[in-house]
């Protein structure tokens, strides 16, 4: 692009010099008529007016091109700013969504912890009830002799009819629990 500009500048200067050399020896006047006006002028004056006109055209073209480049740059900057704003809005929406998910997860964790503590309390209550049932069974065994049903279910050993029935040391349920304290 720059090379083409230099070539055009050299070409324009060459044509201007050729026009100047062509009219420099002319002594007559030339009558100009344009837009309803009439004027007598020298050929050298015509060359100068033509050069000034070309200079004005070149300056005008340069100003139009600069304005077009500036508008293109502004539009490009606006598009980039809009794209960045969209990215920021998307990032903010993602951040809000992530915070909402973290809040939901913390609520679920809190709910699970409360359920776990309630289950622990229920397990403690059940253990206490089982210990009370075992204590009552032991008291019952001390007061009452085993029956046939106790021998059949495995809570007692021996024979009721022969009089050798006695209570087993542990009940089958306590053997399954594996709890040596009961």
Coordinates of C-alpha atoms in Angstrom, one line a residue:
X1 CA 0.0 0.0 0.0
X2 CA 2.8 2.4 0.9
X3 CA 4.7 1.5 -2.3
X4 CA 1.6 2.3 -4.4
X5 CA 1.3 5.6 -2.6
X6 CA 4.9 6.5 -3.4
X7 CA 4.5 5.5 -7.1
X8 CA 1.4 7.7 -7.4
X9 CA 3.3 10.6 -5.7
X10 CA 6.2 10.3 -8.2
X11 CA 3.8 9.9 -11.1
X12 CA 1.8 13.0 -10.0
X13 CA 5.0 15.1 -9.6
X14 CA 6.2 14.0 -13.1
X15 CA 2.9 15.0 -14.7
X16 CA 2.9 18.3 -12.9
X17 CA 6.5 19.0 -14.1
X18 CA 5.6 18.1 -17.6
X19 CA 2.5 20.4 -17.5
X20 CA 4.6 23.2 -16.1
X21 CA 7.3 22.8 -18.8
X22 CA 4.6 22.7 -21.5
X23 CA 3.0 26.0 -20.6
X24 CA 6.0 28.0 -19.3
X25 CA 6.8 29.6 -22.6
X26 CA 3.2 30.4 -23.5
X27 CA 2.6 34.2 -23.4
X28 CA -1.0 34.2 -24.6
X29 CA -4.1 34.2 -22.4
X30 CA -6.7 31.6 -22.2
X31 CA -10.3 32.4 -21.6
X32 CA -12.1 30.2 -19.0
X33 CA -15.8 29.9 -18.8
X34 CA -17.4 27.8 -16.1
X35 CA -20.6 28.0 -14.0
X36 CA -21.6 31.3 -15.7
X37 CA -18.3 33.0 -15.0
X38 CA -15.6 34.1 -17.5
X39 CA -11.9 34.9 -16.8
X40 CA -8.8 35.4 -18.9
X41 CA -5.8 33.7 -17.3
X42 CA -2.2 32.6 -18.2
X43 CA -1.4 28.9 -18.9
X44 CA 0.9 28.8 -15.9
X45 CA -2.0 30.0 -13.7
X46 CA -4.1 27.1 -15.1
X47 CA -1.4 24.6 -14.1
X48 CA -1.3 26.1 -10.6
X49 CA -5.1 26.0 -10.3
X50 CA -5.1 22.4 -11.5
X51 CA -2.3 21.4 -9.0
X52 CA -4.3 23.2 -6.2
X53 CA -7.4 21.3 -7.2
X54 CA -5.6 18.0 -7.2
X55 CA -4.1 18.8 -3.8
X56 CA -7.6 19.6 -2.4
X57 CA -9.0 16.3 -3.9
X58 CA -6.1 14.4 -2.3
X59 CA -6.5 16.1 1.1
X60 CA -10.3 15.5 0.9
X61 CA -9.7 11.8 0.1
X62 CA -7.2 11.5 3.0
X63 CA -9.7 13.1 5.4
X64 CA -12.6 10.8 4.2
X65 CA -10.3 7.7 4.5
X66 CA -9.2 8.8 8.0
X67 CA -12.8 9.3 9.1
X68 CA -13.8 5.9 7.7
X69 CA -10.9 4.2 9.5
X70 CA -11.9 6.1 12.8
X71 CA -15.5 4.9 12.4
X72 CA -14.4 1.4 11.7
X73 CA -12.2 1.5 14.8
X74 CA -15.0 2.9 16.9
X75 CA -17.4 0.2 15.7
X76 CA -14.8 -2.5 16.4
X77 CA -14.2 -1.1 19.9
X78 CA -18.0 -1.0 20.5
X79 CA -18.4 -4.6 19.4
X80 CA -15.5 -5.6 21.6
X81 CA -17.0 -3.7 24.5
X82 CA -20.4 -5.3 23.9
X83 CA -18.7 -8.8 23.7
X84 CA -16.9 -8.1 27.0
X85 CA -20.1 -6.9 28.6
X86 CA -21.8 -10.1 27.5
X87 CA -19.0 -12.1 28.9
X88 CA -19.2 -10.2 32.2
X89 CA -22.9 -10.7 32.4
X90 CA -22.5 -14.4 31.6
X91 CA -19.7 -14.7 34.2
X92 CA -21.9 -12.9 36.8
X93 CA -24.8 -15.2 36.1
X94 CA -22.6 -18.2 36.4
X95 CA -21.2 -16.9 39.7
X96 CA -24.7 -16.3 41.1
X97 CA -25.7 -19.8 39.9
X98 CA -22.6 -21.3 41.6
X99 CA -23.4 -19.5 44.8
X100 CA -27.0 -20.7 44.7
X101 CA -25.7 -24.3 44.2
X102 CA -23.3 -23.9 47.1
X103 CA -26.1 -22.6 49.3
X104 CA -28.4 -25.5 48.3
X105 CA -25.5 -28.0 49.0
X106 CA -24.9 -26.4 52.4
X107 CA -28.6 -26.6 53.2
X108 CA -28.6 -30.3 52.2
X109 CA -25.5 -30.9 54.3
X110 CA -27.2 -29.2 57.2
X111 CA -30.4 -31.2 56.7
X112 CA -28.3 -34.4 56.5
X113 CA -26.5 -33.5 59.7
X114 CA -29.8 -32.9 61.6
X115 CA -31.2 -36.1 60.3
X116 CA -28.0 -37.9 61.4
X117 CA -28.3 -36.4 64.9
X118 CA -31.9 -37.5 65.1
X119 CA -31.0 -41.0 64.0
X120 CA -28.3 -41.1 66.6
X121 CA -30.8 -40.0 69.3
X122 CA -33.2 -42.7 68.1
X123 CA -30.4 -45.3 68.1
X124 CA -29.5 -44.3 71.7
X125 CA -33.2 -44.6 72.7
X126 CA -33.5 -48.0 71.1
X127 CA -30.3 -49.2 72.8
X128 CA -31.7 -48.0 76.1
X129 CA -35.0 -49.8 75.4
X130 CA -33.2 -53.0 74.5
X131 CA -31.2 -52.8 77.7
X132 CA -34.4 -52.4 79.7
X133 CA -36.0 -55.3 77.9
X134 CA -32.9 -57.5 78.6
X135 CA -33.0 -56.4 82.2
X136 CA -36.8 -57.3 82.4
X137 CA -36.1 -60.7 80.7
X138 CA -33.4 -61.5 83.2
X139 CA -35.7 -60.6 86.1
X140 CA -38.4 -62.7 84.5
X141 CA -36.0 -65.7 84.1
X142 CA -35.1 -65.5 87.8
X143 CA -38.7 -65.7 88.9
X144 CA -40.1 -68.2 86.3
X145 CA -38.8 -71.6 85.2
X146 CA -38.4 -72.2 81.4
X147 CA -41.4 -73.5 79.4
X148 CA -41.5 -75.8 76.4
X149 CA -41.8 -72.7 74.2
X150 CA -38.6 -71.3 75.7
X151 CA -36.7 -74.6 74.9
X152 CA -38.2 -74.7 71.4
X153 CA -37.2 -71.0 70.7
X154 CA -33.7 -71.6 72.1
X155 CA -34.0 -69.3 75.1
X156 CA -33.7 -72.3 77.4
X157 CA -31.8 -75.6 77.2
X158 CA -32.7 -79.1 78.4
X159 CA -36.1 -80.8 78.7
X160 CA -39.1 -79.4 80.6
X161 CA -40.7 -82.9 80.9
X162 CA -37.6 -84.4 82.5
X163 CA -37.1 -81.3 84.7
X164 CA -33.6 -80.5 83.3
X165 CA -34.7 -77.3 81.6
X166 CA -32.6 -74.2 82.4
X167 CA -32.2 -70.8 80.9
X168 CA -29.6 -70.3 78.3
X169 CA -26.9 -67.8 79.0
X170 CA -27.8 -65.5 76.1
X171 CA -30.9 -65.2 73.9
X172 CA -30.5 -65.7 70.1
X173 CA -31.2 -62.0 69.5
X174 CA -28.4 -61.0 71.7
X175 CA -26.1 -63.5 70.1
X176 CA -26.8 -61.9 66.7
X177 CA -26.1 -58.4 68.0
X178 CA -22.6 -59.4 69.1
X179 CA -23.0 -57.1 72.2
X180 CA -21.1 -58.8 75.0
X181 CA -22.3 -56.3 77.6
X182 CA -25.9 -57.6 77.6

